[in-house]
Amino acid sequence: MENEEDEKMQLLRSKATDLLLREEWKESIQAYSQFISLCHHHISNTRNRMDTDRVSRLRKSMCLAYSNQAEARFRLRDFNQGLKDCDEALKIEDAHFKTLLCKGKILINLDRYNLALQCFKIAVLDPQASVNSEMLNGYLEKCKKMESLLRTGGFDFSDWILSGFRGKLPELAEYIGPVEIKKSEISGRGLFATKNLDSGSLLLVTKAVAVERGILPQSDIDNSGQLVMWKNLVDKVVDSAGKCNRTYHIICKLSNGEEEESLEVPGIDMFRPDADESLFSDEKVDKGRLLSILDVNSLTEDMISTKVLGKSSNDYYGVGLWVLSSFINHSCYPNAKRFHIGDYVIVHISRDVKAGEELTFGYFDVFSPLCNRKKMASSWGFDCNCKRCKFEEGLCSKQEMKEMEIGIERGLDLGGVVYKLEECMRRWMVRGRAKGHLRASFWVAYSEVFGSEKLMRKWGRRIPAMEALLESIVDGVGSDGRILKVFMEGIKRNGNGGSGGVVEMEKAMKLGRGAYGKVMKKQAMKSILELITQS
Ligand SMILES: C[S@@+](CC[C@H](N)C(=O)[O-])C[C@H]1O[C@@H](n2cnc3c(N)ncnc32)[C@H](O)[C@@H]1O
């Protein structure tokens, strides 16, 4: 009888291993689960002390089965269950080599580098380590590097930039800078700076719960392609939330658009990859709730590489959910910017901010007039509450504003529009940052004038100097690649062999940091500046 059962188990184990080798992950998990429950059953039914050998054999087989099952779950990106399997295997054999490797790999994927490092450090002591030493050392190095990135935020994109964005994507880890979540005057909750930060400072690096990418031709008039991508994104998010309590729990902290004012303010530590697991209880996934959360919080990607390289990104479409950055409210005078690299969103400061200030970025292009911004905000489902909108609303009844807007629409002499706006601001006694706000609203006109020698000859003497105007726009809406481009072209036109003087270059570098974040190697920032002038 015992032999018969042993044979049955032997067959089941071989089947599971065979399926694993054939990379039929789901089927192999099924077979391993059956095998594991049989093992449990036999162990609990074995009372005879003479059977201790058999029990120990069964436990050994069970350890390997859990380990292989964890590997299959890892391949299916079911990290939560994979971790549980690893822990079961390690309960049986606390230094099981294969399991330690698998657990380490899973923890890397969950951005928990410190714990992963502990696994690899134990694994390296195993005799099998010598055969796998290259791989193990690779993992050990990676964990050390990523753990330091996660703590310090010392990311450097220089090498990637210097390779013209063509090389390997920079390795990233989740990073939470000097920020906290608090009640916002704009709407609901928002993200706030906990210390003074200068332009370019890194705020966040957040990995997507899910992203859906594709090429959507402009001719996709009925948006059917976009709809398919949206449905795929929903499925991916539901899948990730179903696989991981932590993921579901933190997504559920996001607004679903209803009664934002009464939403709880979560502590920032909950969003750290190494947050205490006991915070996240088992909960059944509510797809309806996820759908409305996605409606309010999903973002479209804009790729740094396509933007900087000036390639057309019109047909490219990527949409995803990044949890922590979804606490950032929109403002038409933002102080932060976001970039997407791989599956990560990177948020940095685009103009200097003080401790306690709310951090905001543009959900849409803020270099546009009030009426366009209103339309874009309404497509997001809100009326923008920001100070710039409130200020411009106070001016929109003025006849001159309407005339200037019509002037732009009809493509009249845009130098005339710039001249008129500057003159109106003097009469209306618009001061300080408010000037930058209005100038950014009429950016189309300013950029046209600065980019045209003919218009500059005609209007240049009657409007403030270009550099002062650009500075004021940065003060009004933060730095941006377009401002940098105009500035660089100005430097080129003004001589000094086309490279500008030291002071100009310092200014360009500051603008560059605001637009593209702190890039450590000077040469890399120079390379961005060169690319900008070529595009
Ligand atoms: C991604 S969430 C931002 C975080 C949100 N305030 C919260 O408490 O979770 C986007 C939602 O915030 C609100 N919101 C963001 N920026 C806003 C703004 N400038 N004016 C009014 N509402 C805004 C809108 O309700 C929008 O749908």
Coordinates of C-alpha atoms and ligand atoms in Angstrom, one line a residue:
M1 CA 0.0 0.0 0.0
E2 CA 2.8 2.4 1.0
N3 CA 4.7 1.5 -2.1
E4 CA 1.7 2.1 -4.2
E5 CA 1.2 5.6 -2.7
D6 CA 4.9 6.3 -3.1
E7 CA 4.7 5.4 -6.7
K8 CA 1.7 7.7 -7.2
M9 CA 3.6 10.6 -5.6
Q10 CA 6.7 9.8 -7.6
L11 CA 4.6 10.1 -10.8
L12 CA 3.0 13.4 -9.7
R13 CA 6.4 14.8 -8.9
S14 CA 7.9 13.8 -12.2
K15 CA 4.9 15.3 -14.0
A16 CA 5.3 18.6 -12.1
T17 CA 9.1 18.7 -12.9
D18 CA 8.4 17.9 -16.5
L19 CA 5.9 20.7 -16.8
L20 CA 8.3 23.1 -15.1
L21 CA 11.1 22.2 -17.6
R22 CA 8.6 22.8 -20.4
E23 CA 7.9 26.2 -18.9
E24 CA 4.2 25.4 -18.5
W25 CA 4.1 27.4 -15.3
K26 CA 0.4 27.2 -14.4
E27 CA 0.2 23.5 -15.0
S28 CA 3.3 22.8 -13.1
I29 CA 2.0 24.8 -10.1
Q30 CA -1.2 22.7 -10.2
A31 CA 0.8 19.5 -10.1
Y32 CA 3.2 20.7 -7.4
S33 CA 0.2 21.8 -5.2
Q34 CA -1.3 18.3 -5.5
F35 CA 2.0 16.8 -4.6
I36 CA 2.4 19.1 -1.6
S37 CA -1.0 18.3 -0.3
L38 CA -0.4 14.6 -0.6
C39 CA 2.9 15.1 1.3
H40 CA 1.1 17.0 4.1
H41 CA -1.6 14.3 4.2
H42 CA 1.0 11.5 4.5
I43 CA 3.1 13.3 7.1
S44 CA 0.1 14.0 9.3
N45 CA -1.0 10.3 9.0
T46 CA 2.3 9.0 9.9
R47 CA 2.3 8.2 13.6
N48 CA 4.7 5.3 13.7
R49 CA 8.1 6.4 15.1
M50 CA 9.7 3.8 12.7
D51 CA 8.5 6.1 9.9
T52 CA 10.8 9.0 10.8
D53 CA 12.9 8.3 7.8
R54 CA 9.9 8.4 5.5
V55 CA 8.7 11.7 7.1
S56 CA 12.1 13.2 6.6
R57 CA 12.2 12.1 2.9
L58 CA 8.7 13.5 2.4
R59 CA 9.7 16.8 4.0
K60 CA 12.8 17.1 1.8
S61 CA 10.6 16.4 -1.3
M62 CA 8.1 19.0 -0.1
C63 CA 10.9 21.6 0.3
L64 CA 12.0 21.1 -3.3
A65 CA 8.3 21.2 -4.5
Y66 CA 7.7 24.5 -2.7
S67 CA 10.9 25.8 -4.1
N68 CA 10.0 24.8 -7.7
Q69 CA 6.5 26.1 -7.3
A70 CA 7.9 29.4 -6.2
E71 CA 10.1 29.5 -9.3
A72 CA 7.0 29.0 -11.5
R73 CA 5.1 31.7 -9.6
F74 CA 8.1 34.0 -10.1
R75 CA 7.9 33.4 -13.8
L76 CA 4.2 34.3 -13.7
R77 CA 5.1 37.4 -11.7
D78 CA 2.9 36.2 -8.9
F79 CA 5.5 37.5 -6.4
N80 CA 3.3 37.4 -3.3
Q81 CA 2.4 33.7 -3.5
G82 CA 6.0 33.0 -4.7
L83 CA 7.3 34.5 -1.5
K84 CA 4.9 32.4 0.6
D85 CA 6.1 29.3 -1.2
C86 CA 9.8 30.2 -0.5
D87 CA 9.0 30.8 3.2
E88 CA 7.4 27.3 3.4
A89 CA 10.4 25.7 1.8
L90 CA 12.8 27.7 4.1
K91 CA 10.7 26.5 7.2
I92 CA 11.8 23.0 6.2
E93 CA 15.4 23.8 5.2
D94 CA 16.4 27.2 6.3
A95 CA 19.4 27.5 3.9
H96 CA 17.9 25.7 0.9
F97 CA 20.1 27.1 -1.9
K98 CA 17.6 27.1 -4.8
T99 CA 14.9 28.6 -2.6
L100 CA 17.2 31.4 -1.3
L101 CA 18.0 32.3 -5.0
C102 CA 14.4 32.3 -5.9
K103 CA 13.4 34.4 -2.9
G104 CA 16.2 36.9 -3.6
K105 CA 15.0 37.3 -7.2
I106 CA 11.4 37.8 -6.1
L107 CA 12.5 40.4 -3.5
I108 CA 14.5 42.3 -6.1
N109 CA 11.3 42.5 -8.2
L110 CA 9.5 43.9 -5.2
D111 CA 12.3 46.5 -4.7
R112 CA 13.1 45.0 -1.3
Y113 CA 16.8 44.9 -1.8
N114 CA 17.9 44.7 1.8
L115 CA 16.0 41.5 2.3
A116 CA 17.2 40.1 -1.0
L117 CA 20.7 40.9 0.0
Q118 CA 20.3 38.8 3.2
C119 CA 19.1 35.8 1.0
F120 CA 22.1 36.0 -1.3
K121 CA 24.5 36.4 1.6
I122 CA 23.3 33.1 3.0
A123 CA 23.2 31.4 -0.4
V124 CA 26.8 32.4 -1.1
L125 CA 27.9 30.2 1.9
D126 CA 26.4 27.0 0.2
P127 CA 28.8 24.6 -1.6
Q128 CA 26.7 25.0 -4.7
A129 CA 27.5 28.7 -4.7
S130 CA 30.9 28.1 -6.3
V131 CA 29.2 26.8 -9.5
N132 CA 26.9 29.8 -9.6
S133 CA 29.4 32.3 -8.3
E134 CA 29.2 34.8 -11.2
M135 CA 25.4 34.9 -11.0
L136 CA 25.4 35.2 -7.3
N137 CA 28.0 38.0 -7.2
G138 CA 25.9 39.8 -9.9
Y139 CA 22.9 39.7 -7.6
L140 CA 24.9 40.7 -4.5
E141 CA 26.3 43.8 -6.4
K142 CA 22.9 44.7 -7.8
C143 CA 21.2 44.6 -4.3
K144 CA 24.0 46.7 -2.8
K145 CA 23.7 49.3 -5.5
M146 CA 19.9 49.4 -5.6
E147 CA 19.6 49.5 -1.8
S148 CA 21.8 52.6 -1.8
L149 CA 19.8 54.2 -4.6
L150 CA 16.6 53.5 -2.6
R151 CA 18.1 55.2 0.5
T152 CA 19.8 58.2 -1.1
G153 CA 18.1 58.8 -4.4
G154 CA 21.5 59.1 -6.0
F155 CA 20.3 58.2 -9.5
D156 CA 22.4 59.3 -12.4
F157 CA 21.1 59.2 -16.0
S158 CA 24.4 60.6 -17.4
D159 CA 25.6 57.5 -19.1
W160 CA 22.3 56.8 -20.7
I161 CA 22.0 60.4 -21.9
L162 CA 25.6 60.3 -23.2
S163 CA 24.7 57.2 -25.2
G164 CA 22.0 59.3 -26.9
F165 CA 19.3 57.4 -25.0
R166 CA 20.1 54.4 -27.0
G167 CA 21.9 52.3 -24.4
K168 CA 20.5 50.1 -21.7
L169 CA 17.9 51.8 -19.6
P170 CA 19.3 53.1 -16.3
E171 CA 18.6 50.7 -13.4
L172 CA 16.1 52.3 -11.0
A173 CA 14.7 51.6 -7.6
E174 CA 11.6 53.0 -5.9
Y175 CA 12.6 56.2 -4.2
I176 CA 10.7 58.5 -1.9
G177 CA 12.4 61.9 -1.4
P178 CA 11.6 64.6 1.2
V179 CA 7.8 64.6 0.7
E180 CA 4.7 63.8 2.7
I181 CA 1.0 63.5 2.0
K182 CA -1.2 66.2 3.5
K183 CA -4.6 67.9 3.0
S184 CA -4.4 70.2 0.0
E185 CA -6.0 73.6 -0.6
I186 CA -6.3 72.6 -4.3
S187 CA -8.3 69.4 -3.8
G188 CA -8.4 66.4 -1.4
R189 CA -4.9 65.3 -0.5
G190 CA -1.7 66.4 -2.1
L191 CA 2.1 65.8 -1.9
F192 CA 4.2 68.4 0.0
A193 CA 7.9 69.2 0.3
T194 CA 9.3 68.6 3.8
K195 CA 12.4 70.8 3.1
N196 CA 13.5 73.6 0.8
L197 CA 14.4 72.1 -2.6
D198 CA 16.2 73.6 -5.5
S199 CA 15.3 73.2 -9.2
G200 CA 16.2 69.7 -10.4
S201 CA 16.0 67.9 -7.0
L202 CA 14.6 64.4 -7.2
L203 CA 11.3 63.8 -5.5
L204 CA 10.1 60.4 -6.4
V205 CA 10.8 57.3 -8.4
T206 CA 7.8 55.1 -8.6
K207 CA 7.3 51.9 -10.4
A208 CA 4.0 51.3 -12.3
V209 CA 1.4 48.9 -11.0
A210 CA 0.8 48.3 -14.7
V211 CA 1.5 50.1 -18.0
E212 CA -0.1 49.4 -21.4
R213 CA 1.8 50.7 -24.4
G214 CA 1.2 50.7 -28.1
I215 CA 1.4 52.7 -31.3
L216 CA -1.9 54.5 -31.9
P217 CA -2.1 56.1 -35.3
Q218 CA -3.6 59.5 -35.4
S219 CA -6.2 58.0 -37.8
D220 CA -7.7 56.1 -34.8
I221 CA -10.6 58.5 -35.0
D222 CA -13.1 56.5 -33.1
N223 CA -10.6 55.9 -30.4
S224 CA -11.2 52.1 -30.6
G225 CA -7.5 51.4 -30.2
Q226 CA -7.3 53.5 -27.1
L227 CA -10.3 51.7 -25.7
V228 CA -8.7 48.3 -26.2
M229 CA -5.6 49.6 -24.4
W230 CA -7.6 50.9 -21.6
K231 CA -9.4 47.6 -21.1
N232 CA -6.0 45.8 -21.1
L233 CA -4.7 48.3 -18.5
V234 CA -7.7 47.6 -16.3
D235 CA -7.1 43.8 -16.6
K236 CA -3.5 44.2 -15.7
V237 CA -4.2 46.3 -12.7
V238 CA -6.9 43.9 -11.4
D239 CA -4.5 41.1 -11.9
S240 CA -1.7 42.8 -10.0
A241 CA -4.0 43.8 -7.2
G242 CA -5.4 40.3 -7.0
K243 CA -1.8 38.9 -6.7
C244 CA -0.6 41.3 -4.0
N245 CA -2.4 42.6 -0.9
R246 CA 0.1 45.4 -0.6
T247 CA -0.6 46.6 -4.2
Y248 CA -4.4 46.4 -3.7
H249 CA -4.2 48.2 -0.4
I250 CA -2.1 51.1 -1.6
I251 CA -4.2 51.5 -4.8
C252 CA -7.2 51.7 -2.6
K253 CA -5.7 54.8 -0.8
L254 CA -6.2 56.7 -4.1
S255 CA -9.2 58.9 -4.9
N256 CA -12.0 57.4 -6.9
G257 CA -13.3 60.9 -7.6
E258 CA -16.0 61.0 -4.9
E259 CA -15.9 63.3 -1.9
E260 CA -12.2 63.9 -2.2
E261 CA -12.3 66.3 0.8
S262 CA -13.2 63.5 3.3
L263 CA -10.6 61.0 2.2
E264 CA -8.1 59.8 4.8
V265 CA -4.5 61.1 4.6
P266 CA -2.2 58.1 4.5
G267 CA 1.3 58.2 6.0
I268 CA 4.1 58.1 3.5
D269 CA 5.8 55.0 5.0
M270 CA 3.1 52.8 3.8
F271 CA 4.3 53.4 0.2
R272 CA 7.9 52.3 0.8
P273 CA 8.6 48.8 -0.7
D274 CA 9.9 47.6 2.7
A275 CA 6.7 48.7 4.6
D276 CA 5.5 46.4 7.3
E277 CA 3.5 43.6 5.6
S278 CA 1.1 43.4 8.5
L279 CA -0.4 46.7 7.4
F280 CA -1.9 45.0 4.4
S281 CA -4.6 42.5 5.2
D282 CA -6.2 40.1 2.8
E283 CA -9.1 41.7 1.0
K284 CA -11.2 40.7 -1.9
V285 CA -10.5 42.8 -5.0
D286 CA -13.4 45.0 -6.0
K287 CA -13.0 45.6 -9.8
G288 CA -15.6 48.4 -9.8
R289 CA -13.6 50.3 -7.3
L290 CA -10.4 49.8 -9.2
L291 CA -12.1 51.0 -12.4
S292 CA -13.1 54.3 -10.8
I293 CA -9.7 54.8 -9.2
L294 CA -8.1 54.2 -12.6
D295 CA -10.4 56.8 -14.1
V296 CA -9.1 59.5 -11.8
N297 CA -5.5 58.4 -11.5
S298 CA -4.1 56.8 -14.7
L299 CA -1.5 58.9 -16.5
T300 CA -0.3 58.9 -20.1
E301 CA 3.4 58.5 -20.6
D302 CA 5.6 61.0 -22.3
M303 CA 9.0 59.6 -23.1
I304 CA 12.1 61.6 -22.3
S305 CA 13.9 60.1 -25.2
T306 CA 11.4 60.9 -27.9
K307 CA 10.9 64.4 -26.5
V308 CA 14.6 65.2 -26.1
L309 CA 15.6 63.7 -29.4
G310 CA 12.8 65.6 -31.0
K311 CA 11.4 62.5 -32.7
S312 CA 7.7 62.4 -33.4
S313 CA 6.0 60.7 -30.5
N314 CA 2.5 61.5 -31.9
D315 CA 1.6 57.9 -32.6
Y316 CA 3.1 56.6 -29.4
Y317 CA 0.7 56.0 -26.5
G318 CA 1.4 54.6 -23.1
V319 CA -1.0 54.7 -20.2
G320 CA -0.5 53.4 -16.7
L321 CA -1.0 53.6 -13.0
W322 CA 1.8 54.9 -10.7
V323 CA 0.5 55.0 -7.1
L324 CA 2.5 57.6 -5.1
S325 CA 2.8 60.1 -7.9
S326 CA -1.0 60.0 -8.1
F327 CA -1.2 62.0 -4.9
I328 CA 0.2 65.0 -6.8
N329 CA -2.4 67.5 -7.8
H330 CA -2.4 69.4 -11.0
S331 CA -1.5 73.1 -11.1
C332 CA -1.2 75.4 -14.1
Y333 CA 1.8 76.9 -12.3
P334 CA 3.5 73.6 -11.4
N335 CA 6.8 73.3 -9.5
A336 CA 7.5 69.7 -10.6
K337 CA 7.8 67.7 -13.7
R338 CA 7.6 64.0 -14.5
F339 CA 9.3 61.7 -16.9
H340 CA 8.8 58.1 -17.7
I341 CA 11.7 55.8 -18.0
G342 CA 10.9 52.1 -18.5
D343 CA 8.1 51.3 -16.1
Y344 CA 9.1 54.1 -13.7
V345 CA 7.9 57.6 -13.3
I346 CA 10.5 60.1 -12.1
V347 CA 9.3 63.3 -10.5
H348 CA 11.7 66.2 -10.0
I349 CA 11.4 69.9 -9.0
S350 CA 11.2 72.3 -11.9
R351 CA 11.6 75.5 -9.9
D352 CA 12.9 76.2 -6.4
V353 CA 10.3 75.4 -3.6
K354 CA 10.2 76.1 0.1
A355 CA 9.5 73.5 2.8
G356 CA 5.8 73.0 3.3
E357 CA 4.9 74.0 -0.3
E358 CA 2.5 71.7 -2.2
L359 CA 4.2 69.9 -5.1
T360 CA 2.3 69.9 -8.3
F361 CA 2.9 69.0 -12.0
G362 CA 0.9 69.7 -15.1
Y363 CA -1.6 66.9 -16.0
F364 CA -1.6 68.6 -19.4
D365 CA 0.3 71.4 -21.3
V366 CA 0.4 74.5 -19.1
F367 CA 2.0 76.6 -21.8
S368 CA -1.5 77.3 -23.2
P369 CA -4.2 80.0 -22.7
L370 CA -6.8 79.8 -19.9
C371 CA -9.6 78.7 -22.2
N372 CA -7.6 75.7 -23.5
R373 CA -6.5 74.7 -20.0
K374 CA -10.1 74.9 -18.8
K375 CA -11.1 72.4 -21.6
M376 CA -8.2 70.1 -20.7
A377 CA -9.1 70.2 -17.0
S378 CA -12.7 69.5 -17.8
S379 CA -11.7 66.4 -19.8
W380 CA -10.0 65.3 -16.6
G381 CA -13.2 65.9 -14.7
F382 CA -12.3 69.0 -12.6
D383 CA -12.3 72.8 -12.6
C384 CA -8.8 73.8 -11.9
N385 CA -8.5 75.5 -8.6
C386 CA -4.9 76.7 -8.9
K387 CA -3.8 80.3 -8.2
R388 CA -2.8 81.0 -11.8
C389 CA -6.3 80.1 -13.1
K390 CA -8.0 82.2 -10.4
F391 CA -5.7 85.2 -11.4
E392 CA -6.4 84.8 -15.1
E393 CA -10.1 84.3 -14.6
G394 CA -10.1 87.8 -13.1
L395 CA -8.7 89.2 -16.4
C396 CA -10.6 87.2 -18.9
S397 CA -13.5 89.7 -19.2
K398 CA -11.1 92.4 -20.4
Q399 CA -11.5 93.3 -24.1
E400 CA -7.8 93.3 -24.7
M401 CA -7.4 89.7 -23.6
K402 CA -10.1 88.7 -26.1
E403 CA -8.4 90.7 -28.8
M404 CA -5.0 89.0 -28.2
E405 CA -6.6 85.5 -28.1
I406 CA -8.3 86.3 -31.5
G407 CA -5.0 87.7 -32.8
I408 CA -3.3 84.3 -32.0
E409 CA -6.2 82.3 -33.5
R410 CA -6.1 84.3 -36.7
G411 CA -2.3 84.1 -37.0
L412 CA -1.8 87.9 -36.9
D413 CA 1.7 89.4 -36.3
L414 CA 2.5 87.6 -33.1
G415 CA 5.1 90.3 -32.2
G416 CA 2.1 92.6 -31.9
V417 CA 0.4 90.3 -29.5
V418 CA 3.5 90.1 -27.3
Y419 CA 3.9 93.9 -27.4
K420 CA 0.2 94.4 -26.5
L421 CA 0.4 91.9 -23.6
E422 CA 3.5 93.6 -22.1
E423 CA 1.8 97.0 -22.5
C424 CA -1.5 95.7 -20.9
M425 CA 0.4 94.2 -18.0
R426 CA 2.0 97.6 -17.3
R427 CA -1.4 99.3 -17.3
W428 CA -3.1 96.6 -15.2
M429 CA -0.2 96.7 -12.8
V430 CA 0.4 93.0 -13.0
R431 CA 3.5 92.2 -10.9
G432 CA 6.0 89.5 -10.2
R433 CA 5.1 85.9 -10.8
A434 CA 1.7 86.8 -12.2
K435 CA 3.5 88.2 -15.2
G436 CA 5.2 84.8 -15.8
H437 CA 1.7 83.2 -15.6
L438 CA 0.3 85.4 -18.4
R439 CA 3.4 85.2 -20.5
A440 CA 3.2 81.3 -20.4
S441 CA -0.4 81.5 -21.5
F442 CA 0.7 83.4 -24.6
W443 CA 3.8 81.2 -25.1
V444 CA 2.9 80.6 -28.7
A445 CA 3.4 84.2 -29.4
Y446 CA 6.6 84.6 -27.4
S447 CA 8.2 81.5 -28.9
E448 CA 7.3 82.6 -32.4
V449 CA 8.9 86.1 -31.8
F450 CA 12.0 84.7 -30.2
G451 CA 12.5 82.2 -33.0
S452 CA 12.2 84.7 -35.8
E453 CA 14.9 87.1 -36.7
K454 CA 12.5 89.2 -38.7
L455 CA 10.0 89.5 -35.7
M456 CA 12.9 90.2 -33.3
R457 CA 14.2 93.0 -35.6
K458 CA 10.7 94.5 -35.7
W459 CA 9.7 94.1 -32.0
G460 CA 12.9 93.3 -30.1
R461 CA 13.5 96.8 -29.0
R462 CA 9.9 97.4 -27.9
I463 CA 9.6 94.3 -25.6
P464 CA 11.7 93.3 -22.6
A465 CA 14.9 91.4 -23.2
M466 CA 14.4 87.7 -24.1
E467 CA 16.5 86.4 -21.1
A468 CA 14.4 88.4 -18.6
L469 CA 11.2 87.1 -20.2
L470 CA 12.3 83.5 -20.1
E471 CA 13.3 83.9 -16.5
S472 CA 9.9 85.3 -15.7
I473 CA 8.1 82.4 -17.5
V474 CA 10.2 79.8 -15.5
D475 CA 9.2 81.6 -12.4
G476 CA 5.6 81.4 -13.5
V477 CA 5.4 77.8 -14.6
G478 CA 8.8 76.2 -14.0
S479 CA 11.4 75.1 -16.4
D480 CA 10.6 73.3 -19.6
G481 CA 12.5 71.9 -22.6
R482 CA 10.9 74.5 -24.9
I483 CA 12.2 77.4 -22.8
L484 CA 15.6 75.8 -22.8
K485 CA 15.5 75.4 -26.6
V486 CA 14.7 79.1 -27.1
F487 CA 17.4 80.1 -24.6
M488 CA 20.0 77.9 -26.4
E489 CA 19.1 79.3 -29.7
G490 CA 19.4 82.8 -28.3
I491 CA 22.9 82.0 -27.0
K492 CA 23.8 80.7 -30.5
R493 CA 22.6 83.8 -32.2
N494 CA 24.4 86.1 -29.8
G495 CA 27.9 84.8 -30.8
N496 CA 30.7 83.7 -28.6
G497 CA 31.3 81.0 -31.2
G498 CA 27.8 79.7 -30.6
S499 CA 28.5 78.3 -27.2
G500 CA 27.7 81.4 -25.0
G501 CA 29.8 82.7 -22.1
V502 CA 30.3 81.0 -18.7
V503 CA 27.3 82.9 -17.2
E504 CA 25.0 82.0 -20.0
M505 CA 26.1 78.3 -19.8
E506 CA 25.4 78.3 -16.1
K507 CA 21.9 79.6 -16.7
A508 CA 21.4 77.0 -19.4
M509 CA 22.5 74.3 -17.0
K510 CA 20.1 75.5 -14.3
L511 CA 17.2 75.6 -16.9
G512 CA 18.3 72.1 -18.0
R513 CA 18.2 70.8 -14.4
G514 CA 14.7 72.2 -14.0
A515 CA 13.5 70.7 -17.2
Y516 CA 15.3 67.3 -17.1
G517 CA 16.3 66.8 -13.4
K518 CA 19.8 66.8 -11.9
V519 CA 22.1 64.9 -14.2
M520 CA 25.3 64.3 -12.4
K521 CA 27.9 64.5 -15.2
K522 CA 28.2 68.0 -16.7
Q523 CA 29.0 66.5 -20.0
A524 CA 25.6 64.7 -20.1
M525 CA 23.7 67.9 -19.4
K526 CA 25.7 69.6 -22.2
S527 CA 24.8 66.7 -24.5
I528 CA 21.1 67.4 -23.7
L529 CA 21.6 71.1 -24.5
E530 CA 23.2 70.1 -27.8
L531 CA 20.4 67.8 -28.7
I532 CA 17.9 70.5 -27.9
T533 CA 19.4 72.9 -30.3
Q534 CA 19.6 70.3 -33.0
S535 CA 15.9 69.2 -32.7
Ligands
LIG1 C1 -4.6 62.1 -9.3 S1 -5.7 62.7 -8.2 C2 -4.8 63.9 -7.3 C3 -4.8 63.6 -5.8 C4 -6.2 63.8 -5.2 N1 -6.3 65.2 -4.8 C5 -6.4 63.0 -3.9 O1 -6.8 63.5 -2.9 O2 -6.2 61.8 -4.0 C6 -6.6 63.7 -9.4 C7 -7.8 64.4 -8.8 O3 -7.5 65.4 -7.9 C8 -8.3 66.6 -8.1 N2 -7.4 67.7 -8.6 C9 -6.1 67.6 -9.0 N3 -5.7 68.8 -9.4 C10 -6.7 69.7 -9.2 C11 -6.8 71.0 -9.5 N4 -5.8 71.8 -9.9 N5 -8.0 71.6 -9.3 C12 -9.1 70.9 -8.8 N6 -9.0 69.6 -8.6 C13 -7.8 68.9 -8.8 C14 -9.3 66.2 -9.2 O4 -10.4 65.7 -8.5 C15 -8.6 65.1 -9.9 O5 -9.5 64.2 -10.5

